Each structure stands twice: as structure tokens, then as C-alpha cells.
mmCIF file with all atom_site columns, C-alpha atoms in Angstrom:
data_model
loop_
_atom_site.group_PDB
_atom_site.id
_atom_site.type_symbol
_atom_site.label_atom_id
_atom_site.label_alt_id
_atom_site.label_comp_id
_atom_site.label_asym_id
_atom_site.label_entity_id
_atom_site.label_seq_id
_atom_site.pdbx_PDB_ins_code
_atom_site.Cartn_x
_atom_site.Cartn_y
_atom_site.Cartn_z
_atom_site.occupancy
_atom_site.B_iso_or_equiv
_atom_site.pdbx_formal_charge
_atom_site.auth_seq_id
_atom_site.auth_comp_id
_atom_site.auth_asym_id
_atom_site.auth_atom_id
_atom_site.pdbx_PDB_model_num
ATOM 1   C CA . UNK T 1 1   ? 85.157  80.104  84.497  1.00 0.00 ? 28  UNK T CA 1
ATOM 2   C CA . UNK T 1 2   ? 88.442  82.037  85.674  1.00 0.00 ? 29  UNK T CA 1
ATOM 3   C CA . UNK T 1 3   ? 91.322  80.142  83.680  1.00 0.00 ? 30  UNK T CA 1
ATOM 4   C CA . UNK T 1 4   ? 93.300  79.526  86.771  1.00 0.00 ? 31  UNK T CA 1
ATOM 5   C CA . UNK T 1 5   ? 90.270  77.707  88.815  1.00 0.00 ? 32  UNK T CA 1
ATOM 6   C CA . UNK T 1 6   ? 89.654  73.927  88.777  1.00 0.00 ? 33  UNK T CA 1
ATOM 7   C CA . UNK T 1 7   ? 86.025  73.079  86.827  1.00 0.00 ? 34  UNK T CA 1
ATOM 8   C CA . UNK T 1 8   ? 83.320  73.359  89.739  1.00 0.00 ? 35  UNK T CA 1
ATOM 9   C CA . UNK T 1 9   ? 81.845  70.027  88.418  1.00 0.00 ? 36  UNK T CA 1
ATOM 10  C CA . UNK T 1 10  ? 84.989  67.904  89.901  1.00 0.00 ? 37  UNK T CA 1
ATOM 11  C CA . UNK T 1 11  ? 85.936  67.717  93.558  1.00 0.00 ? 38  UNK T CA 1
ATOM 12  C CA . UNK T 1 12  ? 88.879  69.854  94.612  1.00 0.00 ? 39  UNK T CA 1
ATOM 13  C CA . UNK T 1 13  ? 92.098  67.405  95.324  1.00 0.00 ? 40  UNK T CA 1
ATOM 14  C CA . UNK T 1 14  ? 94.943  67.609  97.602  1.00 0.00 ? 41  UNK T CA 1
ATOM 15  C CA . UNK T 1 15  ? 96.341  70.681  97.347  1.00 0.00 ? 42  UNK T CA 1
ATOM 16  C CA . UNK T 1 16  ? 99.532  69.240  96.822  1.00 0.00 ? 43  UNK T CA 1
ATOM 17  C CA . UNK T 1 17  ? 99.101  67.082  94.122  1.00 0.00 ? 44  UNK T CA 1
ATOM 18  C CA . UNK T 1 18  ? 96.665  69.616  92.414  1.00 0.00 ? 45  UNK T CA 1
ATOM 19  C CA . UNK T 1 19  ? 99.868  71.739  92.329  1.00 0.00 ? 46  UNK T CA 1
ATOM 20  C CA . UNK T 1 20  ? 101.967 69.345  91.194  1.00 0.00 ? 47  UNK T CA 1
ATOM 21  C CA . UNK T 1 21  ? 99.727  67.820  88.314  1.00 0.00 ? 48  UNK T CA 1
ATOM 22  C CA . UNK T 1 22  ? 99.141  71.484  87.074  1.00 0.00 ? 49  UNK T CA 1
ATOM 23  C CA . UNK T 1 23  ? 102.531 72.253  86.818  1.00 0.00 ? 50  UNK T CA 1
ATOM 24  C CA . UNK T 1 24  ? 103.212 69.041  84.759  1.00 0.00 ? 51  UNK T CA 1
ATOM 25  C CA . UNK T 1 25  ? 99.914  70.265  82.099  1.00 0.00 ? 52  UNK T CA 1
ATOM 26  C CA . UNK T 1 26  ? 101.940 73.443  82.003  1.00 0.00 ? 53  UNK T CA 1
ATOM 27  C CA . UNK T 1 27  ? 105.484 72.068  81.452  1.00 0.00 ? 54  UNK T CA 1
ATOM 28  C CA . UNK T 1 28  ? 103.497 69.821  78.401  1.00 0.00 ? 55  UNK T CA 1
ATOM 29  C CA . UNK T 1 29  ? 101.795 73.060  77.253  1.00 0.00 ? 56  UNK T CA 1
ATOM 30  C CA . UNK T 1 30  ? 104.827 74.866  77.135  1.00 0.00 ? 57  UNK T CA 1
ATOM 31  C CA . UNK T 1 31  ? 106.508 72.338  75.305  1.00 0.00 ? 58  UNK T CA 1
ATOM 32  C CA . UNK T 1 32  ? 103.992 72.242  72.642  1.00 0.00 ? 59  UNK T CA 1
ATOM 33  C CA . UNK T 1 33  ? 103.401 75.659  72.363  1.00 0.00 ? 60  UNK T CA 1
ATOM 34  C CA . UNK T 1 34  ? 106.800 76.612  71.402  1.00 0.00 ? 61  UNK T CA 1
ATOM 35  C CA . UNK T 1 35  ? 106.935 73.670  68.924  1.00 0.00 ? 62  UNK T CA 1
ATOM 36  C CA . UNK T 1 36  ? 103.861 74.464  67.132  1.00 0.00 ? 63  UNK T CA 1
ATOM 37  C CA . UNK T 1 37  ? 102.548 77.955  67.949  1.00 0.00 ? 64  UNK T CA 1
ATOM 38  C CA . UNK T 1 38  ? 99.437  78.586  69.822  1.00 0.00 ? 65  UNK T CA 1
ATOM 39  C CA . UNK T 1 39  ? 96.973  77.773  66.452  1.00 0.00 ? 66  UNK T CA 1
ATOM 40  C CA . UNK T 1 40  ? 99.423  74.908  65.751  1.00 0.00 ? 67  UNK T CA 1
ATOM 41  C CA . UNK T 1 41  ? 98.541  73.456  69.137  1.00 0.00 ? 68  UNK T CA 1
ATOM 42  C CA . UNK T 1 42  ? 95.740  71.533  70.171  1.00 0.00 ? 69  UNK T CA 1
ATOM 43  C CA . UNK T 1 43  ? 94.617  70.252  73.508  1.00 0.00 ? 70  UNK T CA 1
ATOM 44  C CA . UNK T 1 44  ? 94.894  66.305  72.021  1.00 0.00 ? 71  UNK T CA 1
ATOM 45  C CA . UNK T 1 45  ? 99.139  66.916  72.024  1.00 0.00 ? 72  UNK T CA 1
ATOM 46  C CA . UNK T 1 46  ? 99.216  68.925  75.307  1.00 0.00 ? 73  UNK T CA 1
ATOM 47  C CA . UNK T 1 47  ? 97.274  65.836  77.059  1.00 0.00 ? 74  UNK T CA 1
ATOM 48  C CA . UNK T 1 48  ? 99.925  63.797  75.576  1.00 0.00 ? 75  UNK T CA 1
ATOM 49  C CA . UNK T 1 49  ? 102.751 65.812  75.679  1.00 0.00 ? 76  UNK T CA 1
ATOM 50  C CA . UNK T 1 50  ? 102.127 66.214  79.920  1.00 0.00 ? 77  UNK T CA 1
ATOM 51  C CA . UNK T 1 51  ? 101.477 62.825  80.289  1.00 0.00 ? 78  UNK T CA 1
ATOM 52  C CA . UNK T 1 52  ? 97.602  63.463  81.548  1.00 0.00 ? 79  UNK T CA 1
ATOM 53  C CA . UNK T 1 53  ? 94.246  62.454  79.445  1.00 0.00 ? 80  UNK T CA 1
ATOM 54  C CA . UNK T 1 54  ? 92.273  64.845  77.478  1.00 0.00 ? 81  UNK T CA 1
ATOM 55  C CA . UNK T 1 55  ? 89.449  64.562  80.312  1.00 0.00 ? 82  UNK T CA 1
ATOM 56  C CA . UNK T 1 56  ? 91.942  65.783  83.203  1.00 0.00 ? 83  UNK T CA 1
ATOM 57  C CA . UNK T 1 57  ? 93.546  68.553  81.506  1.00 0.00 ? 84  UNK T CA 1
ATOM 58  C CA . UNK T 1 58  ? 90.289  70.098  81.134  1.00 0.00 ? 85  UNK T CA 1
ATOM 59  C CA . UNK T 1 59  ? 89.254  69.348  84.544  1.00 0.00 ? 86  UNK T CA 1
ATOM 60  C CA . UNK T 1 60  ? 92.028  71.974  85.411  1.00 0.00 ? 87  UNK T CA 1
ATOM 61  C CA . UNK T 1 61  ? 91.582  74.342  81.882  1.00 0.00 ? 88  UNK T CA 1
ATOM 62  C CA . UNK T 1 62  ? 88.702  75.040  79.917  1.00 0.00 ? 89  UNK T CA 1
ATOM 63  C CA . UNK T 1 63  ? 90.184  75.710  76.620  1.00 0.00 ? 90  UNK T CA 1
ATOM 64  C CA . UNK T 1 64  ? 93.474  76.312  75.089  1.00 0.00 ? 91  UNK T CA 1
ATOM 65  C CA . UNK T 1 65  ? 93.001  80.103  75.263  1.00 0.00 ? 92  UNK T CA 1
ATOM 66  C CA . UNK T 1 66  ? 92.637  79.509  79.267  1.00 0.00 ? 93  UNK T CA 1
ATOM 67  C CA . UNK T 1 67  ? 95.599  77.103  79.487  1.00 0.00 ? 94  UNK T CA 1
ATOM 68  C CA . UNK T 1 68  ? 97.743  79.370  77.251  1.00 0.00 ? 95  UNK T CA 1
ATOM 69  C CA . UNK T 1 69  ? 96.930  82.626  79.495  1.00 0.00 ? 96  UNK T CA 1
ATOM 70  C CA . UNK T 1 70  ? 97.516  80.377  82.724  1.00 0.00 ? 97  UNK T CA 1
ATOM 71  C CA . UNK T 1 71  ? 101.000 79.113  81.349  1.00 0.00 ? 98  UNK T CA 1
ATOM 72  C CA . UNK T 1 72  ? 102.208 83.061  80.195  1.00 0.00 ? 99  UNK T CA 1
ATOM 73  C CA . UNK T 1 73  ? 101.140 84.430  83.094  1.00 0.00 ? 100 UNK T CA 1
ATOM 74  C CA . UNK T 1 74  ? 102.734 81.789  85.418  1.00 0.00 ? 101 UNK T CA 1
ATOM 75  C CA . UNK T 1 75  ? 106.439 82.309  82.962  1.00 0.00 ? 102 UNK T CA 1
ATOM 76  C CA . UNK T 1 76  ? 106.261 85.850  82.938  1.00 0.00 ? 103 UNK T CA 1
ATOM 77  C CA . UNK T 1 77  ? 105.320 86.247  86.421  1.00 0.00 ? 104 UNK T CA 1
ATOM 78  C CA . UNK T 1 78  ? 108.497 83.942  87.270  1.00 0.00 ? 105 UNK T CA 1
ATOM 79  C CA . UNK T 1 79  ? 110.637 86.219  84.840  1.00 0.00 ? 106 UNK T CA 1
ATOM 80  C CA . UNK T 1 80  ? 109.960 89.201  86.653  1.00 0.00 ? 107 UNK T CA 1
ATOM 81  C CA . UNK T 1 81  ? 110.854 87.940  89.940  1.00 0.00 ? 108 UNK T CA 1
ATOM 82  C CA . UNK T 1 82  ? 113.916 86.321  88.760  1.00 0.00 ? 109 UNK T CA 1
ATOM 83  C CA . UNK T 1 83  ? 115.465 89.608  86.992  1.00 0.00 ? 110 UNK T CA 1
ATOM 84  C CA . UNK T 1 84  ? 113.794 92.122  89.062  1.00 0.00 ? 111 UNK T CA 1
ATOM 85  C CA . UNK T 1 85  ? 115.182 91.408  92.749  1.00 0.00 ? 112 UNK T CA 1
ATOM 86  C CA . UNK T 1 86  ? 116.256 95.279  94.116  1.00 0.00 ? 113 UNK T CA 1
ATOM 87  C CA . UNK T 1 87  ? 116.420 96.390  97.162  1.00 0.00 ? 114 UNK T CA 1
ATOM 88  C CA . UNK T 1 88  ? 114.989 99.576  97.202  1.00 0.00 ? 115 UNK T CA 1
ATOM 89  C CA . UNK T 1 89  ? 117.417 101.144 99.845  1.00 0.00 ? 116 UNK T CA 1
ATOM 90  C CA . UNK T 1 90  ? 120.876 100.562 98.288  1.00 0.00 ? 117 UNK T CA 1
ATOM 91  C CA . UNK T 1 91  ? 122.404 103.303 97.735  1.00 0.00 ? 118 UNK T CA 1
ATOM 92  C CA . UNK T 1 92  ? 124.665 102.016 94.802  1.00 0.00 ? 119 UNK T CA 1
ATOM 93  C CA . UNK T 1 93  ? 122.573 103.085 91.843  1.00 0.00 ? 120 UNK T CA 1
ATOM 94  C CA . UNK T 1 94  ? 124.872 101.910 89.069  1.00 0.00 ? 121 UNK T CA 1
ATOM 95  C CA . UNK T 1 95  ? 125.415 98.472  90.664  1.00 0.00 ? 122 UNK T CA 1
ATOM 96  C CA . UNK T 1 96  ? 121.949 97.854  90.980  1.00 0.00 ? 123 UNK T CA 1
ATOM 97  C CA . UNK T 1 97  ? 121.510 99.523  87.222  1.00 0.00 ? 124 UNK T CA 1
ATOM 98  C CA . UNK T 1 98  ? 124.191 96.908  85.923  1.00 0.00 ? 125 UNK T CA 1
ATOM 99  C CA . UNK T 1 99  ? 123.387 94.123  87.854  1.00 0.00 ? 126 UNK T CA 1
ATOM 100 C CA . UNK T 1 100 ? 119.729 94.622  86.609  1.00 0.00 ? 127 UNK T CA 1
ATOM 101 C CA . UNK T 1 101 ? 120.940 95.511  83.156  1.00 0.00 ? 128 UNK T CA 1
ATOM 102 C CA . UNK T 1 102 ? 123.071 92.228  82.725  1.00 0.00 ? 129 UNK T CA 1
ATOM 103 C CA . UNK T 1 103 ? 120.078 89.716  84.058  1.00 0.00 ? 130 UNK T CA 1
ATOM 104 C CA . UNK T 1 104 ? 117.628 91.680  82.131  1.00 0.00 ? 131 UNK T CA 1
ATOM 105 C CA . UNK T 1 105 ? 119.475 91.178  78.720  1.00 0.00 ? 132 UNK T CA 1
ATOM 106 C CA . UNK T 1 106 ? 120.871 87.410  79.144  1.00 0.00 ? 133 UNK T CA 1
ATOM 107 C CA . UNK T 1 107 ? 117.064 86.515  79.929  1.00 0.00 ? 134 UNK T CA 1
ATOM 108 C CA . UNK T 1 108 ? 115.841 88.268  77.213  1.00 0.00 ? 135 UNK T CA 1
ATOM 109 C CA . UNK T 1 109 ? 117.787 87.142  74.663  1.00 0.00 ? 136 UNK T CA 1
ATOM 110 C CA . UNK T 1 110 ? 117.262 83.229  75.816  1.00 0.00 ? 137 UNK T CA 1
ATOM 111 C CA . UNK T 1 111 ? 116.091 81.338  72.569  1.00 0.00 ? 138 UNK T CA 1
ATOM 112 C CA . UNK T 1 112 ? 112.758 79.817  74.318  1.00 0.00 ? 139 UNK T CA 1
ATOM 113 C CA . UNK T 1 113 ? 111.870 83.373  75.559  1.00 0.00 ? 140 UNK T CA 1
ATOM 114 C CA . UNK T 1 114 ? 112.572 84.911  72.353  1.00 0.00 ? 141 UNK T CA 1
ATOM 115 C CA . UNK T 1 115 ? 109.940 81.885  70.478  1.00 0.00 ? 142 UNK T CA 1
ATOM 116 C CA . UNK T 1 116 ? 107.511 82.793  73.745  1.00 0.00 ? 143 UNK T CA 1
ATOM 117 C CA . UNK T 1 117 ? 107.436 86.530  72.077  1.00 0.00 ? 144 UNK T CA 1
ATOM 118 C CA . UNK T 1 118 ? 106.593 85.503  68.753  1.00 0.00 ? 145 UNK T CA 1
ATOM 119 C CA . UNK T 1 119 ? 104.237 83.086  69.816  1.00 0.00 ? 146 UNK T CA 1
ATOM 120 C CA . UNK T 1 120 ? 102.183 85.811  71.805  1.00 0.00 ? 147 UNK T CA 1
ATOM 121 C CA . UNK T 1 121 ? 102.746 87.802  69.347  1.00 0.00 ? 148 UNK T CA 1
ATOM 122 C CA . UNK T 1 122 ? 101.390 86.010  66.454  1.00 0.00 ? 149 UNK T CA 1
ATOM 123 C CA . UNK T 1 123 ? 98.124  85.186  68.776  1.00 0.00 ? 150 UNK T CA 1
ATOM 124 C CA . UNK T 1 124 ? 97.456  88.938  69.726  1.00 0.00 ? 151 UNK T CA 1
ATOM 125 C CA . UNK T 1 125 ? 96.269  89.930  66.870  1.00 0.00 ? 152 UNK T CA 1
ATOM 126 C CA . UNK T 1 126 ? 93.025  86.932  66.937  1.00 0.00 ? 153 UNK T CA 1
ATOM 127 C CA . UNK T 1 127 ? 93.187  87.207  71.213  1.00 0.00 ? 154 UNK T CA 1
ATOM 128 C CA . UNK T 1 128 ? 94.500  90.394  72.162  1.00 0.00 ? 155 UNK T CA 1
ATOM 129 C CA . UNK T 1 129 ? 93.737  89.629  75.820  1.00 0.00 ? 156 UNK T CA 1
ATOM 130 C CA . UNK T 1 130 ? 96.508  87.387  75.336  1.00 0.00 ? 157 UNK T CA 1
ATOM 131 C CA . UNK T 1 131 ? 99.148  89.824  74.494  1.00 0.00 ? 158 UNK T CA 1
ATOM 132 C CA . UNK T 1 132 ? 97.552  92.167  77.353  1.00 0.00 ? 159 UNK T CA 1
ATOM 133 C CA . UNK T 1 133 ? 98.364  89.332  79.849  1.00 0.00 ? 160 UNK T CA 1
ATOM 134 C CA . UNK T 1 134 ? 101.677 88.815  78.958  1.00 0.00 ? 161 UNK T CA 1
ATOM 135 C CA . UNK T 1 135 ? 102.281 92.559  78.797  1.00 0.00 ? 162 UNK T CA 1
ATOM 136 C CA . UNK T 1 136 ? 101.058 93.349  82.407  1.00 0.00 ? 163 UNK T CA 1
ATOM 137 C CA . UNK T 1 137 ? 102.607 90.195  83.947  1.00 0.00 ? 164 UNK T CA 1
ATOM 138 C CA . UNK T 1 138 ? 106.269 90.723  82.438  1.00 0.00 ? 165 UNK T CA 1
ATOM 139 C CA . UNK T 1 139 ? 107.078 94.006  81.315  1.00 0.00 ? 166 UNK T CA 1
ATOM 140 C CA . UNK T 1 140 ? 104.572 95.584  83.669  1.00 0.00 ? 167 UNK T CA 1
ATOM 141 C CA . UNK T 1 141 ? 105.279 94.151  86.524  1.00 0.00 ? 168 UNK T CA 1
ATOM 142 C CA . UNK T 1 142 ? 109.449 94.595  85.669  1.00 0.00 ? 169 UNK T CA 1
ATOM 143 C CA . UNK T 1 143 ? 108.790 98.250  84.706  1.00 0.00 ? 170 UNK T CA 1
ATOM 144 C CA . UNK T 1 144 ? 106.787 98.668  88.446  1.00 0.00 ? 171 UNK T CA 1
ATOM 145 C CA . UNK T 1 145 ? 109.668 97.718  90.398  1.00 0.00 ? 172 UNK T CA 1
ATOM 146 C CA . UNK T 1 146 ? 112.382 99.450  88.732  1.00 0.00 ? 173 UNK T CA 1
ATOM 147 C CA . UNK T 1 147 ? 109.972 102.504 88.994  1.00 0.00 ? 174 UNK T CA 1
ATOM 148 C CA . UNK T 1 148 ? 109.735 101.615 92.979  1.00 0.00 ? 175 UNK T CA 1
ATOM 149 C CA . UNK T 1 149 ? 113.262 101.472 93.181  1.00 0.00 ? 176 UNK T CA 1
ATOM 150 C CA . UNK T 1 150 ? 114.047 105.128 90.930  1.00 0.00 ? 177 UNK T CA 1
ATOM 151 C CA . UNK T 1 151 ? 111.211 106.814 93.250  1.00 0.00 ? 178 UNK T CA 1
ATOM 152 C CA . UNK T 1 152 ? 113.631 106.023 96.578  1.00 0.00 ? 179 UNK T CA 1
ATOM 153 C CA . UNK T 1 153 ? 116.796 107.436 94.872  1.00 0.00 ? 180 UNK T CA 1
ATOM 154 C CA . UNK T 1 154 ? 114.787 110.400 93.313  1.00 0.00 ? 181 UNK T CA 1
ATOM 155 C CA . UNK T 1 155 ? 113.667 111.268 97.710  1.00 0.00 ? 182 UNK T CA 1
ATOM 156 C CA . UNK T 1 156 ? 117.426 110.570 97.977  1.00 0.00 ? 183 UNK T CA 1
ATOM 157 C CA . UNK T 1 157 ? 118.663 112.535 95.915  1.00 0.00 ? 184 UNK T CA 1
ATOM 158 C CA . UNK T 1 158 ? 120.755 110.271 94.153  1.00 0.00 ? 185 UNK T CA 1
ATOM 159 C CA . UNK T 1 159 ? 118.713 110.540 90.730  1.00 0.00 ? 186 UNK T CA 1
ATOM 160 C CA . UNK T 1 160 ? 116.722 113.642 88.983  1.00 0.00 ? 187 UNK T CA 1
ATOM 161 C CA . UNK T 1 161 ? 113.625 111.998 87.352  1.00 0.00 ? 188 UNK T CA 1
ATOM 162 C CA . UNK T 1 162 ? 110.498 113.725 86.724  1.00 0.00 ? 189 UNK T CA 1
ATOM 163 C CA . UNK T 1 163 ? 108.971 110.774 85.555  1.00 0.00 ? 190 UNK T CA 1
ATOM 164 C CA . UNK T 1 164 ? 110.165 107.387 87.301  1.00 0.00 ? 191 UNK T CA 1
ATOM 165 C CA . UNK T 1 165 ? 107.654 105.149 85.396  1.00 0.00 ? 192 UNK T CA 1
ATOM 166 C CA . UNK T 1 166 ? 109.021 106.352 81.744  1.00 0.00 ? 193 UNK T CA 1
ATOM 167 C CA . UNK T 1 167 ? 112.831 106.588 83.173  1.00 0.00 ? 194 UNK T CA 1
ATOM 168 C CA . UNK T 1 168 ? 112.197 102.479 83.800  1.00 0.00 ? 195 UNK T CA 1
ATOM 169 C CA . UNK T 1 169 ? 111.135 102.297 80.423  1.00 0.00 ? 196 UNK T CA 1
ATOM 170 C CA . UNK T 1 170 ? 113.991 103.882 79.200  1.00 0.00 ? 197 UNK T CA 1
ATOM 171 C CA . UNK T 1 171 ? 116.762 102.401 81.042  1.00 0.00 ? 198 UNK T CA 1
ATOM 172 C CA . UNK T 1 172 ? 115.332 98.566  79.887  1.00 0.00 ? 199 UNK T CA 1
ATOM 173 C CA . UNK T 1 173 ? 114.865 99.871  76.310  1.00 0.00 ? 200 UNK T CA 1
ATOM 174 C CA . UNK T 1 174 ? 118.426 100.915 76.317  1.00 0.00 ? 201 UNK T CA 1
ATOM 175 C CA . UNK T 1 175 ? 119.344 97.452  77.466  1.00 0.00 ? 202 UNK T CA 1
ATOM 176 C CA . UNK T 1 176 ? 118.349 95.891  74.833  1.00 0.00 ? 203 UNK T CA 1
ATOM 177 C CA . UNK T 1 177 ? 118.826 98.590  72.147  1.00 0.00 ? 204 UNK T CA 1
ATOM 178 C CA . UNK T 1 178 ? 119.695 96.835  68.973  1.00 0.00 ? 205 UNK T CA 1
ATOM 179 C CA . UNK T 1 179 ? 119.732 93.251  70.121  1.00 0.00 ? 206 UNK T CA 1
ATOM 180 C CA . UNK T 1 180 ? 115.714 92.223  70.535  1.00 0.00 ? 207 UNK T CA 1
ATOM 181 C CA . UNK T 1 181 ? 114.587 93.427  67.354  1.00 0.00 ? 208 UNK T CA 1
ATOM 182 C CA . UNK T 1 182 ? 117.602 91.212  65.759  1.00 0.00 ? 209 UNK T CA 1
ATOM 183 C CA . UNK T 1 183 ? 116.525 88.135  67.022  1.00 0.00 ? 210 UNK T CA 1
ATOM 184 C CA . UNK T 1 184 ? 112.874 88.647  67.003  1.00 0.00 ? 211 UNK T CA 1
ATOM 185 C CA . UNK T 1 185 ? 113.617 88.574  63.124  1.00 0.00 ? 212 UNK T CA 1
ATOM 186 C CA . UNK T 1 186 ? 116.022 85.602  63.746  1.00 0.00 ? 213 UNK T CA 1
ATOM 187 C CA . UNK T 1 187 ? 119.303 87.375  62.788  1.00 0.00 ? 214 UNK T CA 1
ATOM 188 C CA . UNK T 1 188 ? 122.502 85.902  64.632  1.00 0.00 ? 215 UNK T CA 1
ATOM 189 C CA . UNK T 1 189 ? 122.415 84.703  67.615  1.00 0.00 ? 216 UNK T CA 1
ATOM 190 C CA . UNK T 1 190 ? 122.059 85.520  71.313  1.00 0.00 ? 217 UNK T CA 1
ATOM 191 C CA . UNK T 1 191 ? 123.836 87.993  73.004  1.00 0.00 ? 218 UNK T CA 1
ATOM 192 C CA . UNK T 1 192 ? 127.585 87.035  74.018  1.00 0.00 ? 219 UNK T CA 1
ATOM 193 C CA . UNK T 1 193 ? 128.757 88.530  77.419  1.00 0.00 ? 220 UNK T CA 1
ATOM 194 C CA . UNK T 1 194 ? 130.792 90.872  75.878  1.00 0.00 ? 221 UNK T CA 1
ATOM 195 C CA . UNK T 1 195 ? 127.525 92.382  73.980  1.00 0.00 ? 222 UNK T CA 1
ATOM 196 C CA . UNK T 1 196 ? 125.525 92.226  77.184  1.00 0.00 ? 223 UNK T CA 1
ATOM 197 C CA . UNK T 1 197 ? 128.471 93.741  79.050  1.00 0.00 ? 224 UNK T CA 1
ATOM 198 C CA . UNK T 1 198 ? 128.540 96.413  75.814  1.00 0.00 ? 225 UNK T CA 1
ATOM 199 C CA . UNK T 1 199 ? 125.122 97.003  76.046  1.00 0.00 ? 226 UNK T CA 1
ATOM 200 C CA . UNK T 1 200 ? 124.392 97.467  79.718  1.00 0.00 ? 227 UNK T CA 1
ATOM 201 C CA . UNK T 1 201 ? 127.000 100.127 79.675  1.00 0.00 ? 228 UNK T CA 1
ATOM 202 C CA . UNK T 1 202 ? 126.100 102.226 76.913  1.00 0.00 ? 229 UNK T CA 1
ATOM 203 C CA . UNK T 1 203 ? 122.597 101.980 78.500  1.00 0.00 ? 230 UNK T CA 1
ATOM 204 C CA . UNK T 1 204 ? 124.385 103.106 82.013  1.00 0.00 ? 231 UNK T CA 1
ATOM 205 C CA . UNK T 1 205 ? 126.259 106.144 80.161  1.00 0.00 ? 232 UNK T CA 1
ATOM 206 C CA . UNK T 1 206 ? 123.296 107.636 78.396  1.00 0.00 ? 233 UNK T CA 1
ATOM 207 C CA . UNK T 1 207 ? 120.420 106.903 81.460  1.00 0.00 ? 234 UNK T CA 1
ATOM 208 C CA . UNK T 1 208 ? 122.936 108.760 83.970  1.00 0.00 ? 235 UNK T CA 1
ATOM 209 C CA . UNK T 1 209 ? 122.987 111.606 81.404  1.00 0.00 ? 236 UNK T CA 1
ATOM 210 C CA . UNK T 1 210 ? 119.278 112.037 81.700  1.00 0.00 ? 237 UNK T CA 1
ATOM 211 C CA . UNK T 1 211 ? 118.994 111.268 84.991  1.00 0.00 ? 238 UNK T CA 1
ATOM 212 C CA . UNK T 1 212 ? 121.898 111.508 87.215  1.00 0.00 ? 239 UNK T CA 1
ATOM 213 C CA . UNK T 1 213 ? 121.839 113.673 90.197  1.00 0.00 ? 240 UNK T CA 1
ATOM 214 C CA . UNK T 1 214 ? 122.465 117.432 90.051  1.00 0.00 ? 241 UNK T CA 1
ATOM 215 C CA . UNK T 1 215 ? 125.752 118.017 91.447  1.00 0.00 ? 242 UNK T CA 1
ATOM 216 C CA . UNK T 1 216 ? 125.829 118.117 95.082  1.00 0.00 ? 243 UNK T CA 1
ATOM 217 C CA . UNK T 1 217 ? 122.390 117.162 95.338  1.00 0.00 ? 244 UNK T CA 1
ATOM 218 C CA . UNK T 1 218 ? 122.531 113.758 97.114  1.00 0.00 ? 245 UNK T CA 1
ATOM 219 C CA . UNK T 1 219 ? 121.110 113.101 101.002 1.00 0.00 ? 246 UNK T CA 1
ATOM 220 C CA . UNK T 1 220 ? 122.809 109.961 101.297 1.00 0.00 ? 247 UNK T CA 1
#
């Protein structure tokens, strides 16, 4: 059974208040998850921690594994769309870039995304599917847009990329250069707005000197 799809053996209810009853198993799931870790967890304390019994929360979820995939999808899918809003004609390159940058980095460096990270991390290894879902629907997804974006200024003329997939790579490692490896290991805190300000800069002086246009070489 898909993880997202409600057990055949119980009739389908309102749409509405299937929706709403999932999202409160997911908001308890969540909560759980980052408090004990995904083998910490069991499906007893998610029942209890969203309010639901046992018997319901696997009327919408088979297993942990399919509840955990359902709730990382659903947050990373919401990240992406959050931080990666760009409209693919504006001509302002390094607005976009910092405006991008900035989001990018403040969401990263939130403390309940950071223990999201480890968590998948420390379940990849037993369930890599798990780490390949979270992969493709945050970081892929993120990386496909910028890349969208980078192929419309590279027809314009306003950037030089060969490669517009790995230039998206590059301009969100340099983002976070430094700063996610620090708190993946717990060391200081999150990023102040001057360090996010720092960073996104740095990132915007050394992507530019890859990519920037060749002089003269803009159609805008």
C-alpha cells in the first residue's frame, strides 16, 4: 500500500475532514519524531501524541516507515515552496540570488530543521529510501528551480553557465558554507542576520565570478 493512500479496507471519508485528521497524525508524528528519533518512536506515542487511537492512525498509515516518509515528504515539499518562490523572468539576478540566499540560510539553520536532518540521517543508513525521499523532495526539488531560473538568464545573457544544474548546487552550497556542518555537530548556535547577511554575500561575490556574464554579453 502507497504510504500516502487511506487502507482499502475502511471507507473513504469526507475529504475535508480526511485532510484535516491527517494533518493532525502528522503534526503528532512530527512532534514525536524530533523528540525521540525515528527508532525512538513508536506508533503507541504518535496515536497519543495526535490525539487519534492506535486503530485510526493506521487506517491512514501502515507503519511508521510509511507515516515517517508521508510526514518528510509533506515538510520538505512545504520547504521548497516556501524558499524557492522566483520568477523566472526578472531580470535582477543578484536580488533574486540574495533574496534566495537569505531565506535559504535562515530556514536552514532553524533548530527543528536542523534535528529533521539528523533524524533522516540517522535512519538512512537502516531505510535508505528514507533519506532518498527527503533528498528528492527538498534539495531536489530547490536545486530544480534555481536551475529553471539560471537556464532563463543563461538565453538572456545575463549569466555564463555551462552547467545550470551544478551552478544551483554551487550557489546553495556557498550559502551555507561553514554554518550547516557547525550545527549539524551542535556547535553554537543559529545563524544571526549579520552571518546570513555575511554569508549570502560571500556566496554572491564568488558565484558571479564563475558565472557572471561576459562583458557586454547581456540581451536584456
Amino acid at each position: 500500500m502507497n504510504s500516502l493512500d487511506i487502507a482499502p479496507e475502511h471507507p473513504a471519508l469526507d475529504d475535508g475532514i480526511d485532510s484535516a485528521k491527517r494533518r493532525q497524525i502528522l503534526e503528532g508524528a512530527r512532534q514525536v519524531f524530533l523528540a525521540e528519533g525515528f527508532d525512538g518512536a513508536s506508533m503507541g506515542e504518535i496515536a497519543k501524541a495526535a490525539g487519534v487511537s492506535k486503530g485510526t492512525l493506521y487506517v491512514y498509515f501502515s507503519s511508521k516507515e510509511a507515516l515517517f516518509e508521508a510526514l518528510t515528504v509533506e515538510e520538505k515539499r512545504g520547504l521548497a515552496e516556501v524558499m524557492f518562490r522566483i520568477d523566472a523572468d526578472d531580470p535582477d539576478v543578484r536580488n533574486v540570488l540574495t533574496q534566495l540566499g537569505t531565506s535559504y540560510l535562515s530556514h536552514m539553520g532553524n533548530p527543528e530543521h536542523i534535528s529533521s536532518v539528523r533524524m533522516v540521517i540517522g535512519a538512512a543508513n537502516k531505510l535508505p529510501q528514507l533519506g532518498q525521499v527527503f533528498y528528492e523532495a527538498g534539495p531536489c526539488r530547490g536545486i530544480a528551480r534555481l536551475k529553471s531560473y539560471f537556464d532563463h538568464q543563461v538565453e538572456a545573457g545575463r549569466l555564463d553557465i555551462e552547467d545550470t544544474s551544478i551552478a544551483a548546487q554551487h550557489f546553495l552550497d556557498l550559502c551555507q558554507s561553514g554554518v550547516m556542518r557547525r550545527l549539524l555537530f551542535a556547535v553554537g548556535t543559529r545563524p544571526t542576520e549579520e552571518e546570513i547577511k555575511k554569508n549570502v554575500a560571500n556566496a554572491l561575490r564568488v558565484f558571479f565570478a564563475a558565472y557572471g556574464p561576459k562583458t557586454g554579453a547581456s540581451r536584456s
